[in-house]
XYZ file of C-alpha atoms in Angstrom:
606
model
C 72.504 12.409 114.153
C 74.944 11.574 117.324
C 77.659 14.740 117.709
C 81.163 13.500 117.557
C 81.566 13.867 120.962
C 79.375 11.207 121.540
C 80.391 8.882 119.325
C 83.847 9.445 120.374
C 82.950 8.371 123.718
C 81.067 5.133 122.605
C 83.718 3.759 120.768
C 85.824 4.899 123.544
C 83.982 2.469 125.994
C 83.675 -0.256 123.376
C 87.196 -0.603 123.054
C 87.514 -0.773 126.809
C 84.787 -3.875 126.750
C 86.719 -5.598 123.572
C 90.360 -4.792 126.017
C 88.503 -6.701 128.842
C 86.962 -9.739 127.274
C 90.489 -10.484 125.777
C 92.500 -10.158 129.298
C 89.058 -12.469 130.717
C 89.648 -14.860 127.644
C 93.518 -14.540 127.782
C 93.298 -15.340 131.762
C 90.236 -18.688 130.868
C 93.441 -20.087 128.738
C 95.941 -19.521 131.178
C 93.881 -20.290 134.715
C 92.847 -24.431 134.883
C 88.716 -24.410 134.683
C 88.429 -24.423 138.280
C 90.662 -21.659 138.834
C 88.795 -19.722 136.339
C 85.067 -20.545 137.694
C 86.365 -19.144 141.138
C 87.288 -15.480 139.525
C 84.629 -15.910 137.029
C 82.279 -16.174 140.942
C 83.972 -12.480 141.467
C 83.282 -10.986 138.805
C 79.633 -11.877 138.524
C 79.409 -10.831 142.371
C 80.608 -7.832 141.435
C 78.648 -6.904 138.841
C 75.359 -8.205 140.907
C 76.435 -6.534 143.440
C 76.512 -3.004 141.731
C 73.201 -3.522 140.436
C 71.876 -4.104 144.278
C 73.384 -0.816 145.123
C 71.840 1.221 141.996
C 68.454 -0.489 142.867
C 68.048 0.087 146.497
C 69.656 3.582 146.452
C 66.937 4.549 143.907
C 64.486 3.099 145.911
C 65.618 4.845 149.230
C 65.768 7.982 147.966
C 62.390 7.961 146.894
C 61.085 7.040 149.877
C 63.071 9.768 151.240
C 61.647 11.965 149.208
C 58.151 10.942 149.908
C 58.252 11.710 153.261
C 59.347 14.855 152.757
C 56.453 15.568 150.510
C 54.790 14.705 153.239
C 56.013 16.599 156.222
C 57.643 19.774 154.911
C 55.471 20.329 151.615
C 52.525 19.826 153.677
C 51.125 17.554 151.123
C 50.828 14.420 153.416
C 48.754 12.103 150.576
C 50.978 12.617 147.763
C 52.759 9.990 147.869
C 49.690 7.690 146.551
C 50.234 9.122 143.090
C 53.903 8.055 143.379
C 53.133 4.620 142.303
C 50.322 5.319 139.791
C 53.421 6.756 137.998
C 55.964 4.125 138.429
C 53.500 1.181 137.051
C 52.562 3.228 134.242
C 56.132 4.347 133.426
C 57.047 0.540 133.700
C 54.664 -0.372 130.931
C 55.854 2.538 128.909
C 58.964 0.765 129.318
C 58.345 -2.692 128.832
C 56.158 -2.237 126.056
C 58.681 0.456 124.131
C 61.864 -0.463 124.719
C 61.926 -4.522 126.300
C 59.387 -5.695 123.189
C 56.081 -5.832 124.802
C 57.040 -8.377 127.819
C 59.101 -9.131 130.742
C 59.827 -12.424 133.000
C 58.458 -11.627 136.542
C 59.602 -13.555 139.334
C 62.487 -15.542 140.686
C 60.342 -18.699 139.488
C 61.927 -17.723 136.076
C 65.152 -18.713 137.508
C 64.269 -22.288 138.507
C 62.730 -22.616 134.803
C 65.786 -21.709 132.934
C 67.807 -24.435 135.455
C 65.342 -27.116 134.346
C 64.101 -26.138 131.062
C 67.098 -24.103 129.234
C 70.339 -25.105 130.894
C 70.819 -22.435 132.847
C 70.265 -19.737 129.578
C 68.799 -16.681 130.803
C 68.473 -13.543 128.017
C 70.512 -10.790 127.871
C 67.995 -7.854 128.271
C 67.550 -9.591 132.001
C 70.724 -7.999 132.808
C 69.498 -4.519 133.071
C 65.279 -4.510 132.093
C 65.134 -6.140 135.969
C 66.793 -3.206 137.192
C 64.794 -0.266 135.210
C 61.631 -1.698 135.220
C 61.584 -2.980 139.439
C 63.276 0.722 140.381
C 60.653 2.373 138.857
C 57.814 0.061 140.295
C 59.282 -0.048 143.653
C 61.313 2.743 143.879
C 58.075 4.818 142.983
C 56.396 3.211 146.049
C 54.745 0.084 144.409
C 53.859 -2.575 147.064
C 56.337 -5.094 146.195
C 60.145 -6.006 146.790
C 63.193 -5.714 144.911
C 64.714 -8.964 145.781
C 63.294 -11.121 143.024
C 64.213 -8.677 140.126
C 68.018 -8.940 142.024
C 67.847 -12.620 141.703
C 67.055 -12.481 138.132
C 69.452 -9.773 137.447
C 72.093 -11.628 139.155
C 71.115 -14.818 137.615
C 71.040 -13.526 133.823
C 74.642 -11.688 134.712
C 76.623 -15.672 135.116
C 74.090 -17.219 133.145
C 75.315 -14.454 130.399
C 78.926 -14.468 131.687
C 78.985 -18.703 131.304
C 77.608 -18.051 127.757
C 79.893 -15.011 126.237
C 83.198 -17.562 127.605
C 81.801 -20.559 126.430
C 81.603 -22.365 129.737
C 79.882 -25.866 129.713
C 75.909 -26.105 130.856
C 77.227 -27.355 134.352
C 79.873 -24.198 134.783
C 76.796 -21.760 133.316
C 74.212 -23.523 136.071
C 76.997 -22.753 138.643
C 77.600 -19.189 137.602
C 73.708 -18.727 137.378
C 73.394 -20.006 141.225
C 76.413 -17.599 142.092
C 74.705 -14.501 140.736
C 71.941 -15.456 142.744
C 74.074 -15.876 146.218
C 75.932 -12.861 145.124
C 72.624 -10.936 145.142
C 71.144 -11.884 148.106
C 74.212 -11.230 149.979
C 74.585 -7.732 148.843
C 70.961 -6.880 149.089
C 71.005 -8.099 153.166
C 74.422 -7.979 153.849
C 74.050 -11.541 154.604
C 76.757 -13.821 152.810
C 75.307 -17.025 154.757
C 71.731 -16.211 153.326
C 72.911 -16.100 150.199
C 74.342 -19.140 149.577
C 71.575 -21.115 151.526
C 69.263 -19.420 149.028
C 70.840 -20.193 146.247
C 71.154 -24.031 147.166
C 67.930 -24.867 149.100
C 65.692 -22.891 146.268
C 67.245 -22.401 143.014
C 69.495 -25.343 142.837
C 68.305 -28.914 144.105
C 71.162 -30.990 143.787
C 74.719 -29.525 144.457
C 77.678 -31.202 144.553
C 80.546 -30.344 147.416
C 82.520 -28.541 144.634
C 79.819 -26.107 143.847
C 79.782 -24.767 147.648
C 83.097 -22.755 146.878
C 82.410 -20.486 143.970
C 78.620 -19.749 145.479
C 80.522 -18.779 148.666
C 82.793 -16.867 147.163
C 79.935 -15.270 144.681
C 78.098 -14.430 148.239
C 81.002 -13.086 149.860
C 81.917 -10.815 147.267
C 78.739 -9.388 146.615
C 77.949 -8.748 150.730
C 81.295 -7.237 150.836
C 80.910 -5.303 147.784
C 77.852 -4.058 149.588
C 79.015 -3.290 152.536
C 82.355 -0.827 151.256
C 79.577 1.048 149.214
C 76.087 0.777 150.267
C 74.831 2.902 153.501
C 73.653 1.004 156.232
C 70.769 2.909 156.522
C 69.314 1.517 153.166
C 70.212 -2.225 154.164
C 67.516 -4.064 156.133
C 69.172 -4.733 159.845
C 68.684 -4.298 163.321
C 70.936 -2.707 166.347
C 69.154 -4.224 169.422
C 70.104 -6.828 171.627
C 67.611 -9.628 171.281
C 67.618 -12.075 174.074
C 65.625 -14.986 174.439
C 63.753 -16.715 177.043
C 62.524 -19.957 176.989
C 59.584 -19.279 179.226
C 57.838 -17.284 175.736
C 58.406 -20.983 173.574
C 54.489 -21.222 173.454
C 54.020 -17.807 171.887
C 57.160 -18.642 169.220
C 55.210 -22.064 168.666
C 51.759 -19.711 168.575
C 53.407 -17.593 165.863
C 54.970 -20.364 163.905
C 50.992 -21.628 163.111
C 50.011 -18.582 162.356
C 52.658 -17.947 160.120
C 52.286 -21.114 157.947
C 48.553 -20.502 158.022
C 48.874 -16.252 156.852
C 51.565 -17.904 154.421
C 49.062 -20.164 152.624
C 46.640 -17.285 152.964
C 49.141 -14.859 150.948
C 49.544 -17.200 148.379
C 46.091 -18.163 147.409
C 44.842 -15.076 147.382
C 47.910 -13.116 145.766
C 47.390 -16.242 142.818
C 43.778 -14.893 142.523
C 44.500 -11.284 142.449
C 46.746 -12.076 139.523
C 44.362 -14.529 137.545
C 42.227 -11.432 137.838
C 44.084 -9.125 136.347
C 44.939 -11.271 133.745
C 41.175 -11.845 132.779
C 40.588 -8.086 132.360
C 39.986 -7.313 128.850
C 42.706 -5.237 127.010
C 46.364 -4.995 128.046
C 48.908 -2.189 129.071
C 47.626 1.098 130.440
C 44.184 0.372 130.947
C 44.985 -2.756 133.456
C 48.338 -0.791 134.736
C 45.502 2.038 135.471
C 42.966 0.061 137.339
C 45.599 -1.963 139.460
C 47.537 1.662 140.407
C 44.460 3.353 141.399
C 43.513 0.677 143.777
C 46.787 0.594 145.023
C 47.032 4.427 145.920
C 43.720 4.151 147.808
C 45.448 1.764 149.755
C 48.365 3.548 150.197
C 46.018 6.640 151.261
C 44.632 5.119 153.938
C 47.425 2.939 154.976
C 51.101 4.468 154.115
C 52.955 1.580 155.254
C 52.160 -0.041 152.370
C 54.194 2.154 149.984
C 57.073 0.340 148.747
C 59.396 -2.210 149.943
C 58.276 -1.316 153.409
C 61.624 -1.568 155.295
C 61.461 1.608 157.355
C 58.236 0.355 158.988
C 59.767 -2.529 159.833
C 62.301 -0.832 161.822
C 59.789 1.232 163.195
C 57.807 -2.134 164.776
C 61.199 -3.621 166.501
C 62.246 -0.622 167.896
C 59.250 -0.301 169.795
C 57.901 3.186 168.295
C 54.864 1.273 166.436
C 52.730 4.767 166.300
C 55.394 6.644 164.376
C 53.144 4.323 161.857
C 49.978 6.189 162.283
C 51.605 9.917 160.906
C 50.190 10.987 157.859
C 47.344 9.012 158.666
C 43.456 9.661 158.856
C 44.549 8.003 162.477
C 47.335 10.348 163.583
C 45.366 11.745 166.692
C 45.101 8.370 167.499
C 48.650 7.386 167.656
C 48.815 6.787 171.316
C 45.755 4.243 171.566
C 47.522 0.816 171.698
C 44.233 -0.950 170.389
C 43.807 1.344 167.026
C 47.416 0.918 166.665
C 46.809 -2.949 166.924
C 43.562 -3.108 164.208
C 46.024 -0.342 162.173
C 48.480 -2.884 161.918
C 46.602 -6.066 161.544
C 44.696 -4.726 158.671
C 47.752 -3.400 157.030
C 49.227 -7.070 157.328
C 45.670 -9.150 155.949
C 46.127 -5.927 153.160
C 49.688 -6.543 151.965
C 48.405 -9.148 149.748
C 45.882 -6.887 148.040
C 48.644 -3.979 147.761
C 51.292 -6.898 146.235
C 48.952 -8.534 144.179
C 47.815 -5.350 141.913
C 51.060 -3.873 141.921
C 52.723 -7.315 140.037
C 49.039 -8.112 138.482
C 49.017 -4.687 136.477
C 51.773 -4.259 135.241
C 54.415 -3.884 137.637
C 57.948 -5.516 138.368
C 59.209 -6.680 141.602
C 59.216 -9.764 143.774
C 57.278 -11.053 147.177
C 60.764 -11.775 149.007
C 59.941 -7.854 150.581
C 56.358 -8.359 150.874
C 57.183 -11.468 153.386
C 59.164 -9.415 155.442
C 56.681 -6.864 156.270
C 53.906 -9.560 156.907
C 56.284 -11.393 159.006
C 57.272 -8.755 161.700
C 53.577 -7.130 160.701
C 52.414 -10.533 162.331
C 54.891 -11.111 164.760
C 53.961 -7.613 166.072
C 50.204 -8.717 165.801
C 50.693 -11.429 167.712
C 53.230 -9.779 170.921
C 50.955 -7.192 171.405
C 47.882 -8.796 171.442
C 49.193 -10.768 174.157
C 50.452 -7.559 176.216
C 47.359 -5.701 175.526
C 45.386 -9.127 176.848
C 47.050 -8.775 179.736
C 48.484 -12.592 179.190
C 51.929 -11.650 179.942
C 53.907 -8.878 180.250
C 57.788 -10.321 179.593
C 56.722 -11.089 176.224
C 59.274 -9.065 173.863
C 57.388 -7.029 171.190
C 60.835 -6.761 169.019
C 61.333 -10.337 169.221
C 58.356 -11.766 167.908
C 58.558 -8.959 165.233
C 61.762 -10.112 164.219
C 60.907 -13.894 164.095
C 58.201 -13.688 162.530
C 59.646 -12.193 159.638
C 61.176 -15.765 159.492
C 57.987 -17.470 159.787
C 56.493 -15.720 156.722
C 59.453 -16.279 154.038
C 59.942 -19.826 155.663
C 56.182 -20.596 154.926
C 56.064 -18.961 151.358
C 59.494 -20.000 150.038
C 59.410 -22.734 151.517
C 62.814 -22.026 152.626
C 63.760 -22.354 156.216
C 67.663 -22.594 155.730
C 67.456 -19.547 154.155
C 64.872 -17.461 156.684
C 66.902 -19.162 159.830
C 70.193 -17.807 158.947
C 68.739 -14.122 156.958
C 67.440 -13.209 159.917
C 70.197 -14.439 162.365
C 72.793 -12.385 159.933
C 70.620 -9.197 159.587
C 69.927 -8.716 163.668
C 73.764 -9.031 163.500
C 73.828 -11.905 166.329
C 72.380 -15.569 166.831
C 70.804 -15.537 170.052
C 67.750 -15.537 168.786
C 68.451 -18.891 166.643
C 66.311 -21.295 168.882
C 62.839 -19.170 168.197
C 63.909 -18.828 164.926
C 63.921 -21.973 164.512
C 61.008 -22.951 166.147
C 59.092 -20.555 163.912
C 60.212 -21.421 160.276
C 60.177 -25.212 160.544
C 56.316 -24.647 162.359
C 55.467 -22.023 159.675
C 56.958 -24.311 156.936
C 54.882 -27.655 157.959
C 51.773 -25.903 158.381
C 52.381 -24.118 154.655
C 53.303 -27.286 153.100
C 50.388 -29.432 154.787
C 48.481 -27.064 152.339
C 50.620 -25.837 149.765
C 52.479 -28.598 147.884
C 55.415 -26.236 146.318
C 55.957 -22.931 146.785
C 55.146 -19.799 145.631
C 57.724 -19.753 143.206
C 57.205 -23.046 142.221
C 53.506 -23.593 142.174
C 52.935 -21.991 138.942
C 55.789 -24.184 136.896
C 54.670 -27.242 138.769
C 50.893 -26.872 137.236
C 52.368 -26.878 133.776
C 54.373 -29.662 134.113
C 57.548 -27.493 133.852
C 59.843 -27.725 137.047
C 60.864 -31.038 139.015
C 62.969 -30.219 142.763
C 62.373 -33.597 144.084
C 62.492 -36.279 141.029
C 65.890 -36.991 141.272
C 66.489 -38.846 137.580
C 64.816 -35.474 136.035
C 67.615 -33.438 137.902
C 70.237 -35.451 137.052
C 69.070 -35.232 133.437
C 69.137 -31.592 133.466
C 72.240 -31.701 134.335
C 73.679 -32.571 131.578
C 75.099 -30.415 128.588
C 73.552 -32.152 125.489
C 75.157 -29.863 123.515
C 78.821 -31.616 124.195
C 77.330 -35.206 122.640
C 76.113 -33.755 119.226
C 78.119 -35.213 116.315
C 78.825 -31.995 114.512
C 81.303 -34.076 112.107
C 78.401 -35.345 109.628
C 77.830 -35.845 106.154
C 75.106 -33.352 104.269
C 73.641 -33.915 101.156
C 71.763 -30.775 99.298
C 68.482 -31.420 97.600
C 69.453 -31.006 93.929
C 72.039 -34.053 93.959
C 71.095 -37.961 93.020
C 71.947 -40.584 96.047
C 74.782 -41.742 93.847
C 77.415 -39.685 96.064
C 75.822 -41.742 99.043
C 76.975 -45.102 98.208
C 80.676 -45.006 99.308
C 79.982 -42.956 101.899
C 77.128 -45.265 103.380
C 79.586 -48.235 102.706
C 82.579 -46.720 105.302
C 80.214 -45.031 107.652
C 78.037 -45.865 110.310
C 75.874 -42.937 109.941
C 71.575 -43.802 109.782
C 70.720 -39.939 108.466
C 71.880 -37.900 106.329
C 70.531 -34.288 106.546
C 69.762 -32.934 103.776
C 70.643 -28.950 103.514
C 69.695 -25.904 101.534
C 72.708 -23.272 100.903
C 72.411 -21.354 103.630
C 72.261 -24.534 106.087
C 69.175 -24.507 106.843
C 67.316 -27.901 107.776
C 65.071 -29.170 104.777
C 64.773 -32.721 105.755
C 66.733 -36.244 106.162
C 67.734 -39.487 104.289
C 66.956 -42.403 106.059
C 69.557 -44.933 105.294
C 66.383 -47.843 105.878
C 64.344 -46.001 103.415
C 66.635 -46.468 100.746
C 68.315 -49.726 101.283
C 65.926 -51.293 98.203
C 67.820 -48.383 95.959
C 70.867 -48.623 97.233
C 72.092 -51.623 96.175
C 70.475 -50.944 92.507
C 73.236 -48.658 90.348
C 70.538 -47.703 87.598
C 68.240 -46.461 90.534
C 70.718 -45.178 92.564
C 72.161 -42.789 89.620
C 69.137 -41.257 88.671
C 67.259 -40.907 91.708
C 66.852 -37.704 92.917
C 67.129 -36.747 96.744
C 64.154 -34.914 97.013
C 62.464 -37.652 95.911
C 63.418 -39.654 99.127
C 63.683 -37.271 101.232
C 61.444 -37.775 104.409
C 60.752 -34.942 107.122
C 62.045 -36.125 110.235
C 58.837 -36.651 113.048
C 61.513 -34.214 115.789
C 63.798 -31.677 115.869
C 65.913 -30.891 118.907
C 66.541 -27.065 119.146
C 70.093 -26.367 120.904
C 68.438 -24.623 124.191
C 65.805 -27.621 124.774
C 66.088 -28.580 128.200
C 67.137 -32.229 128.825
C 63.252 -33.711 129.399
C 62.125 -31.871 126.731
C 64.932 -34.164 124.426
C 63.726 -37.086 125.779
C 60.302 -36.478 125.345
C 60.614 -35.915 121.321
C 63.053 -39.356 121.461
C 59.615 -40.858 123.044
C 57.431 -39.379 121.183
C 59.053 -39.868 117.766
C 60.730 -43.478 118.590
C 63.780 -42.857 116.825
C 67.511 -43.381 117.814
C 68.770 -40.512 116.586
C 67.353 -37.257 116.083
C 69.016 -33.983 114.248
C 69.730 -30.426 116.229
C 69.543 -27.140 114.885
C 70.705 -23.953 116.693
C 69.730 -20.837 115.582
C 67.955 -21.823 113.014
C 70.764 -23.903 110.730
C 71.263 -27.392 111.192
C 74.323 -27.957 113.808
C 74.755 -31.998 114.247
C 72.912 -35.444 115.086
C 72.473 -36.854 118.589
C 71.648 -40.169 119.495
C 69.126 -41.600 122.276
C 72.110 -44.027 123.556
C 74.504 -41.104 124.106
C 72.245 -39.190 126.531
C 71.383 -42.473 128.042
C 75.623 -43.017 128.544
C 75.932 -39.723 130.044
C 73.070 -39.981 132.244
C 75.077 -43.501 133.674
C 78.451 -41.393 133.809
C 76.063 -38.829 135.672
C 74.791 -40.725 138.139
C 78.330 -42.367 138.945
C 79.890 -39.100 139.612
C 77.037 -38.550 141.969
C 77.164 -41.604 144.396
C 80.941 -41.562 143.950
C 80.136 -37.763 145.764
């Protein structure tokens, strides 16, 4: 039994939450909707923005305490058991307390925008942040940005919901807690919104770009008052470029789109295995951490998200990467220090692949970083060492080609252009930049229809970014053209209480409802028409003996294709829609097909 001290102190908090959802709904009737989606932008940044700083803290401080495992404990190898516990403990987790399962992957995102309107759950709002800080945070090979984007997305997608904001305004808020998340994560407000336009939403209107700017700026600044710099990702030196080196950024660009297609193919079959192993939980979370901390025994680098190495590269101290290695004496060999590196960067795959495929949480946003400057490296030293040239700069190309490798993955080169540009705190390297994502990005998609994130929706059928009538579809909130104002009919009556009604109404269907409003079937008005117009028939025939089962239901969260598929596949007019399991109202195929027009006129009106 809870002491009273504790329950004193939960109703003490609830009755701070009920306080602030009346000023929020107090402020929605006062504020015009536009006014209210720019502070509603706020405080989702906010709150996104909090949960970046609780997630890479955790994660620092492990790694913080890893290496001193390592160096003052004397115990340099430890840290390969660090992630053995944080999968397992992430199963315990999922499988105790988050019922058995958890959406992996920002890829989740772009299915609730096309499938569910935007309509994320609620446990997304903190089982991304447990689950990913102990994966991650406990050295697994994978990033946190993904499980951010989720968070962030489920915190307006949940916000939109709780204040009863339209499909459009919850899309909106769900793109903003994405921008705000990737803007406190990098310190990189521009980043933010160019990620949250060029890969979770596909068409955006001109009045969207405000609240995802605000949403970014909020959550960067946010980040920035309260977040150590040391944690963040970013870079000090000047970087200074030379167009003489163009070749090598064109040199790395191929090689980027190629190791980009590489990553993905193989991280896709180091899942599928996983998946085929017999028996779930700890036995596969087992297997996947053990090969993992071999890795991570003979190749540290790979704990985690990886960020200190990366620093390590561009500041031009690449053997601090051999301590605590079965290498260490050979630290000051440039050539082991090259085949150290470009084996860690052709074994990032393996390390990300069975840390997500067994169990883990976290994203490949991370993972792309480190194989990008990993390969950039690669590629500057092995023409120093080559004796090809000599200007070449190492940091550079390490930088770039961190670029190169998101570019070619995410297909994203709006968003790897300007990341990197805002993290190295400057733009003069924007020309190789440049040069190196669009290269990396036509040479991925040459071979890789979609992206990472997408490829697995587009094989089901289940995400469309470039049919345009699909998007504009899925824009639309079906739920605001269901007639709720219908007339019911429960099973026990005779149709003799239909026959005025029929005669002053235009209504086809009449549901027909058990007490507790549950859906048991429909009246079709052409069914009946040989009663209806017969009294004797009409007052003693029962409903249940007309009653038909209708060939679809709609279910309020269907996404917009999914509605027009059952219209298609049922060839009816109008269909009924239940939410929550009780029947709410009737739609109709020409409504939809009216708002679609209205749709589409906003749109080249734009």
């Amino acid at each position: 039994m809870p002491n009273r001290k504790s329950v004193s102190v939960q109703l003490f908090f609830r009755k701070i939450a009920r306080r602030f959802e009346s000023i929020i709904f107090l402020t929605k009737a006062l504020l015009s909707e536009r006014n209210f989606i720019y502070l509603s932008s706020v405080a989702v940044a906010i709150s996104c923005a909090l949960a970046v700083i609780v997630l890479k803290s955790f994660a620092h401080n492990v790694f913080i305490f890893a290496n001193y495992v390592n160096k003052y404990l004397k115990l340099p190898y430890a840290n390969s058991l660090f992630p053995i516990i944080g999968i397992l403990l992430t199963v315990f987790v999922v499988r105790k307390f988050l019922d058995g399962s958890i959406e992996k992957g920002s890829s989740k995102v772009l299915y609730a925008v096309a499938k569910k309107g935007g309509i994320l759950p609620k446990k997304q709002m903190y089982a991304q942040i447990i689950t990913s800080s102990l994966t991650v945070g406990l050295g697994g090979s994978a990033g946190l940005e993904s499980p951010i984007v989720i968070t962030g997305a489920a915190f307006g997608s949940n916000f939109a919901q709780k204040y009863k904001l339209s499909q459009k305004d919850r899309i909106l808020l769900l793109a903003c807690g994405v921008a705000a998340g990737i803007g406190a994560a990098f310190n990189a407000p521009i980043a933010g919104v160019l990620f949250a336009i060029e890969v979770v939403l596909t068409d955006v209107s001109i009045s969207a770009f405000i609240p995802i700017i605000i949403s970014a700026v909020s959550g960067a600044l946010v980040s920035k008052i309260l977040l150590s710099q040391e944690i963040l990702l970013n870079f000090k030196q000047e970087q200074i470029f030379n167009f003489h080196n163009t070749p090598y950024y064109i040199l790395l660009g191929i090689l980027a789109g190629l190791y980009s297609v590489f990553f993905a193919r193989n991280f896709r079959k180091i899942e599928g295995f996983f998946h085929r192993i017999s028996g779930r939980g700890y036995k596969k979370a087992l297997i996947g951490a053990s090969v993992l901390a071999i890795l991570i025994f003979f190749f540290p680098t790979l704990f985690g998200e990886g960020y200190e190495s990366i620093k390590s590269l561009s500041s031009n101290h690449p053997e601090i990467l051999l301590e605590n290695t079965l290498l260490e004496s050979y630290k000051n060999n440039g050539w082991i220090v090259l085949s150290f590196i470009g084996l860690t960067v052709l074994l990032k795959v393996v390390a990300t692949g069975v840390t997500l495929g067994s169990g883990g949480n976290g994203g490949i946003f991370a993972p792309s970083l480190f194989a990008g400057s990993y390969l950039g490296f690669f590629v500057a030293k092995s023409i120093h060492l080559l004796g090809i040239s000599d200007s070449l700069p190492v940091a550079n190309l390490t930088i770039v080609g961190m670029a190169g490798i998101l570019s070619g993955l995410f297909h994203a080169p709006l968003t790897a252009i300007f990341l990197i540009a805002e993290i190295t705190g400057g733009y003069d390297l924007m020309m190789p930049l440049m040069i190196v994502s669009s290269i990396s990005y036509a040479v991925s998609k040459q071979f890789e229809k979609h992206s990472m994130d997408v490829k697995a929706l587009a094989d089901k059928g289940e995400v469309f970014t470039s049919d345009k009538d699909k998007n504009i579809l899925q824009s639309i909130d079906f739920l605001t053209l269901v007639d709720t104002d219908v007339k019911t009919i429960s099973l026990e009556k005779t149709l003799e209480p239909l026959v005025d009604y029929l005669s002053t109404s235009n209504q086809a269907i009449i549901p027909v409802l058990d007490d507790k409003q549950k859906l048991l079937g429909i009246v079709d008005f052409e069914n009946i028409r040989p009663i209806i117009f017969n009294s004797f028939r009409i007052k003693f025939t029962e409903v249940q003996e007309v009653l038909s089962q209708p060939t679809e239901v709609i279910n309020h969260d269907d996404g917009m294709e999914t509605i027009m598929d059952k219209f298609e596949t049922s060839n009816q007019l109008i269909l009924p829609v239940t939410k929550n399991g009780k029947f709410y109202g009737l739609i109709t195929k020409v409504d939809i097909l009216e708002a679609y027009r209205e749709k589409l006129k906003e749109m080249i009106i734009e």
